[in-house]
mmCIF file of N, CA and C in Angstrom:
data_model
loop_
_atom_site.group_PDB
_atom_site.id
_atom_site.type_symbol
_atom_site.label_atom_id
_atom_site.label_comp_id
_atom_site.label_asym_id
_atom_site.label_seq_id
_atom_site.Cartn_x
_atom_site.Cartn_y
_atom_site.Cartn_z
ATOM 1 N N UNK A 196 41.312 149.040 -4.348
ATOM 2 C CA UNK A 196 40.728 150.225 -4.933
ATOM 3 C C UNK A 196 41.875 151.160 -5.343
ATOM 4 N N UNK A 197 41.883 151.145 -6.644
ATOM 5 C CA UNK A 197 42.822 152.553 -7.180
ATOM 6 C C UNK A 197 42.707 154.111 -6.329
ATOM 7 N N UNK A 198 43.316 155.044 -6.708
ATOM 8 C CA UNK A 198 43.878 155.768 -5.568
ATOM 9 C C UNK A 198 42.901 157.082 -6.460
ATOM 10 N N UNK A 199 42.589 156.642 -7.740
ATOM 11 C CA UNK A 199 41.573 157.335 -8.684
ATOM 12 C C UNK A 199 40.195 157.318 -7.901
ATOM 13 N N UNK A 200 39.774 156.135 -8.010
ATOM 14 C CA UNK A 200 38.508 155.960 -7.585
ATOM 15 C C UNK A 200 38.236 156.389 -6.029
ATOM 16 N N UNK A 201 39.619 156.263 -4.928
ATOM 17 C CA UNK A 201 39.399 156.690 -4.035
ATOM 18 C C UNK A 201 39.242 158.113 -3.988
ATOM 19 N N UNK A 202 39.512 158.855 -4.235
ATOM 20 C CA UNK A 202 39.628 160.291 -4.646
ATOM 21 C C UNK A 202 38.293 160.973 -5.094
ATOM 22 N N UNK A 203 37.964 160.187 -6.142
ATOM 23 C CA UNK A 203 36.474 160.357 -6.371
ATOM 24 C C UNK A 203 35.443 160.138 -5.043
ATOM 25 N N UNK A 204 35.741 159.068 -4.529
ATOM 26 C CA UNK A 204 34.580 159.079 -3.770
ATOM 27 C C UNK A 204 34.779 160.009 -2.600
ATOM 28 N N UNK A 205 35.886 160.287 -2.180
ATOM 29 C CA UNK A 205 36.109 161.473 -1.230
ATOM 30 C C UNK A 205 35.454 162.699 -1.705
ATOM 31 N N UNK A 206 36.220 162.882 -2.832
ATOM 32 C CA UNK A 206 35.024 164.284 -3.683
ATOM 33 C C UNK A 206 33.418 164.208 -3.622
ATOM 34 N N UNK A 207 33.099 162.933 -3.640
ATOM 35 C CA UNK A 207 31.508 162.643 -3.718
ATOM 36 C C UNK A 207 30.834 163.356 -2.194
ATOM 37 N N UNK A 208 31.736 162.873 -1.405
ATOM 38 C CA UNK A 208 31.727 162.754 0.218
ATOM 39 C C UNK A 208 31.314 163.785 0.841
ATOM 40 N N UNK A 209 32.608 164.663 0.570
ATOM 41 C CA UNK A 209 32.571 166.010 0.351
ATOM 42 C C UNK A 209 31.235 167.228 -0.038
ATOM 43 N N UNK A 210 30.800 167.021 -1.270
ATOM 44 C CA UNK A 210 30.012 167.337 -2.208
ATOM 45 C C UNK A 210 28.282 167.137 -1.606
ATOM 46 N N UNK A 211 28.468 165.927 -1.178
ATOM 47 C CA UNK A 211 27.053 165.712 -0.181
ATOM 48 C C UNK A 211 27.490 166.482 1.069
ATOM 49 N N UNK A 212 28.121 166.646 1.778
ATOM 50 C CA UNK A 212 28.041 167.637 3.067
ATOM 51 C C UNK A 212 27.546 168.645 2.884
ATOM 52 N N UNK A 213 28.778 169.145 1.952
ATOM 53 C CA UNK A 213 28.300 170.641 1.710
ATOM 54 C C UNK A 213 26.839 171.425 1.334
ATOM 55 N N UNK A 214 26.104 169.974 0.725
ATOM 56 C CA UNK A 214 25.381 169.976 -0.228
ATOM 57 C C UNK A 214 23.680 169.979 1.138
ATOM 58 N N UNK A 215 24.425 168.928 2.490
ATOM 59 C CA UNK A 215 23.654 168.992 3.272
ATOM 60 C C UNK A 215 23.680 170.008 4.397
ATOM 61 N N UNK A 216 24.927 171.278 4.294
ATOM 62 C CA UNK A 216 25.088 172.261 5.019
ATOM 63 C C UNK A 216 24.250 173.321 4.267
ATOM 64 N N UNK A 217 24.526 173.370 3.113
ATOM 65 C CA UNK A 217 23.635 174.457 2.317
ATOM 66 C C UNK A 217 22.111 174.544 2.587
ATOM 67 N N UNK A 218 21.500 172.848 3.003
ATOM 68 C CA UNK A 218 19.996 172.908 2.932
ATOM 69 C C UNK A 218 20.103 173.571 4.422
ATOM 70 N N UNK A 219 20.922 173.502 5.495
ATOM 71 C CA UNK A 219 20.626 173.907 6.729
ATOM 72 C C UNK A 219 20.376 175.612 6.713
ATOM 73 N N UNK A 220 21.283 175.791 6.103
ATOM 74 C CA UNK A 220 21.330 177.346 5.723
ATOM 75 C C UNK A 220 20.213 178.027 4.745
ATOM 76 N N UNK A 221 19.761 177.236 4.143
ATOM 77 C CA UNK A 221 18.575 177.764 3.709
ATOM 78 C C UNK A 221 17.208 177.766 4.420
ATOM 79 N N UNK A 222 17.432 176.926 5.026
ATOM 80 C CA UNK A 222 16.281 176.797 6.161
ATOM 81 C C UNK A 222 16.478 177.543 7.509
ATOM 82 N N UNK A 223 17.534 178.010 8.155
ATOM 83 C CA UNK A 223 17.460 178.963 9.072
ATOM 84 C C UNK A 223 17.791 180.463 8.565
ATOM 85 N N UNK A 224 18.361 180.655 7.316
ATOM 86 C CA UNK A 224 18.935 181.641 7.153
ATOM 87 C C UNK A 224 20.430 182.300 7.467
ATOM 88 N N UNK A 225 20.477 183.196 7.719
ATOM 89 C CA UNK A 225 21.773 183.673 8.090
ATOM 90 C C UNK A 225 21.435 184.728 9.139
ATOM 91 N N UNK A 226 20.465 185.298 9.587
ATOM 92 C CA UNK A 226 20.413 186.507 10.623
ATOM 93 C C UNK A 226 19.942 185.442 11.704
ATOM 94 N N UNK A 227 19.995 186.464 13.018
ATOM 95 C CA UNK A 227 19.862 185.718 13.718
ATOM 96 C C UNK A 227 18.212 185.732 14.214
ATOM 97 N N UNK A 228 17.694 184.438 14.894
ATOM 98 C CA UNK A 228 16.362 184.423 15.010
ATOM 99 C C UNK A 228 16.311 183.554 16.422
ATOM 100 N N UNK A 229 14.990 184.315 17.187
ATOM 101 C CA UNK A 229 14.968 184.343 17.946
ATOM 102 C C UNK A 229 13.257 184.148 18.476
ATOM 103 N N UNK A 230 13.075 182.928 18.932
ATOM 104 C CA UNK A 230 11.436 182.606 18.560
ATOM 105 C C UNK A 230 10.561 183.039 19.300
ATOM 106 N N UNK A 231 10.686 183.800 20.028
ATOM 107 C CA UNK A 231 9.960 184.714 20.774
ATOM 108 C C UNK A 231 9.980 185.953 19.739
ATOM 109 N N UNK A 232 10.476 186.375 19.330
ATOM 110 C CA UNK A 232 10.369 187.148 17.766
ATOM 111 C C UNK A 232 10.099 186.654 16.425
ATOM 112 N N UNK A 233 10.840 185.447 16.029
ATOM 113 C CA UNK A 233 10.402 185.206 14.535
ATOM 114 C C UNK A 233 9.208 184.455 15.084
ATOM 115 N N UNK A 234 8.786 183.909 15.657
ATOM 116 C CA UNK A 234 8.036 182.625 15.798
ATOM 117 C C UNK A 234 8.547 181.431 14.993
ATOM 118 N N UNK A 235 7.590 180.514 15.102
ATOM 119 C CA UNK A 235 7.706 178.895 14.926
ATOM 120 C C UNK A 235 8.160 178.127 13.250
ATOM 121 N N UNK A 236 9.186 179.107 13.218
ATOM 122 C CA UNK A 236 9.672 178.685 11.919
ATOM 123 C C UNK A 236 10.685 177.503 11.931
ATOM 124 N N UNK A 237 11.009 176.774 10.897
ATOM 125 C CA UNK A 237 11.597 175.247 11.225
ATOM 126 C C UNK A 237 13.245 175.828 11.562
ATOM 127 N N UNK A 238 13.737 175.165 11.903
ATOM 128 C CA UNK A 238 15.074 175.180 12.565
ATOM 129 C C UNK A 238 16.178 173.853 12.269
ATOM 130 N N UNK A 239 17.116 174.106 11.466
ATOM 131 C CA UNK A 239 18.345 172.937 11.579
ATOM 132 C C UNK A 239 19.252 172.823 11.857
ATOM 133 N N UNK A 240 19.694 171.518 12.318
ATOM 134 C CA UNK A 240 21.391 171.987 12.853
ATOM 135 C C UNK A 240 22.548 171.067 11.995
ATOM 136 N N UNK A 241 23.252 171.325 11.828
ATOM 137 C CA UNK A 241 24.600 170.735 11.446
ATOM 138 C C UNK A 241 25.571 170.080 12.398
ATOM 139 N N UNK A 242 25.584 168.912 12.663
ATOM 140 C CA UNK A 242 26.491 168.449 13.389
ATOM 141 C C UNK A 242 27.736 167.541 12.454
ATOM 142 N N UNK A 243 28.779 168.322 12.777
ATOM 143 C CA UNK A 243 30.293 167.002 12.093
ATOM 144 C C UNK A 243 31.383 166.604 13.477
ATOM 145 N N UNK A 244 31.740 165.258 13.075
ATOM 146 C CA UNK A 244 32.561 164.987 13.786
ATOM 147 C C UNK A 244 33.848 164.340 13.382
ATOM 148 N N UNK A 245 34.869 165.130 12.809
ATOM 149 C CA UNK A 245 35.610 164.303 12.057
ATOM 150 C C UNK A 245 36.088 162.857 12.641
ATOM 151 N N UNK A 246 36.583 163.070 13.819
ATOM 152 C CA UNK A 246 37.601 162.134 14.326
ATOM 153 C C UNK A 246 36.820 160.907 14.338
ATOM 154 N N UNK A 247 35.423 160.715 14.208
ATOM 155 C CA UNK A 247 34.940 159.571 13.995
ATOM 156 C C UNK A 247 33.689 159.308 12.907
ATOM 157 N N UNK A 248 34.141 160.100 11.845
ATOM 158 C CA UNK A 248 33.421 160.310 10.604
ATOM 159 C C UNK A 248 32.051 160.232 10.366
ATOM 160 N N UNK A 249 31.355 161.378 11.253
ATOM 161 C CA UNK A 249 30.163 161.427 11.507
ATOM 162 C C UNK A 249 29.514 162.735 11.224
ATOM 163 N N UNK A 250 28.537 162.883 10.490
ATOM 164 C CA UNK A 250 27.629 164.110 9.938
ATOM 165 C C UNK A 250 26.356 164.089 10.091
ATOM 166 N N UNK A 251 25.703 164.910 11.316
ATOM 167 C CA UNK A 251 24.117 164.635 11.665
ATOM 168 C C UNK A 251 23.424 166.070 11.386
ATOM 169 N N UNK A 252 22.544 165.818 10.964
ATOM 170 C CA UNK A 252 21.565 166.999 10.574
ATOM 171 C C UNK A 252 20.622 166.628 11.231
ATOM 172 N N UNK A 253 19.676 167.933 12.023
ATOM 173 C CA UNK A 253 18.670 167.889 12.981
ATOM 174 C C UNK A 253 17.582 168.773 12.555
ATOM 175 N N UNK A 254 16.570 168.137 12.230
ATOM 176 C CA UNK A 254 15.525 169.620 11.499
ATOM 177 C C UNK A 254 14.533 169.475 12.666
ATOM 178 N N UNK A 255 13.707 170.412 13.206
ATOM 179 C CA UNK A 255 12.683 170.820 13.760
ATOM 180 C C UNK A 255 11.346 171.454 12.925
ATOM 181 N N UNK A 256 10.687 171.287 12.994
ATOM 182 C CA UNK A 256 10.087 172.189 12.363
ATOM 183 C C UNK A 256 9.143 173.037 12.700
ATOM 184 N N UNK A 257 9.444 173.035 14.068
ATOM 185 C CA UNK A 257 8.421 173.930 14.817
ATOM 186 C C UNK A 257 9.264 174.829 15.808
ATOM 187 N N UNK A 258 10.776 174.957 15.066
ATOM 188 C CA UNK A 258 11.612 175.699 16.222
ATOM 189 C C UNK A 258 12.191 175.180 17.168
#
């Protein structure tokens, strides 16, 4: 594999994370919430792990 194409797909790589951090953030927001106050609104988490190239997203949707 050329050092082109590798590059690209790192950018691709990249591009989907971010792309799957943004949906987390749209779905909890940015203030903080607290479900005994907001109630039972859905909830996600972002998990990365570089050292063994791992990216988990956790949705709830009941909090």
């Amino acid at each position: 594999m050329n050092q082109r194409l590798k590059r690209k797909i790192e950018k691709r790589r990249r591009q989907q994370i971010c792309e799957a951090l943004d949906l987390c953030l749209q779905i909890n927001g940015l203030q903080k919430s607290d479900q005994e106050y907001t109630g039972n609104h859905p909830t996600a988490f972002c998990g990365f792990s570089g050292h063994v190239a791992n990216v988990s997203i956790r949705i709830y949707a009941r909090g």
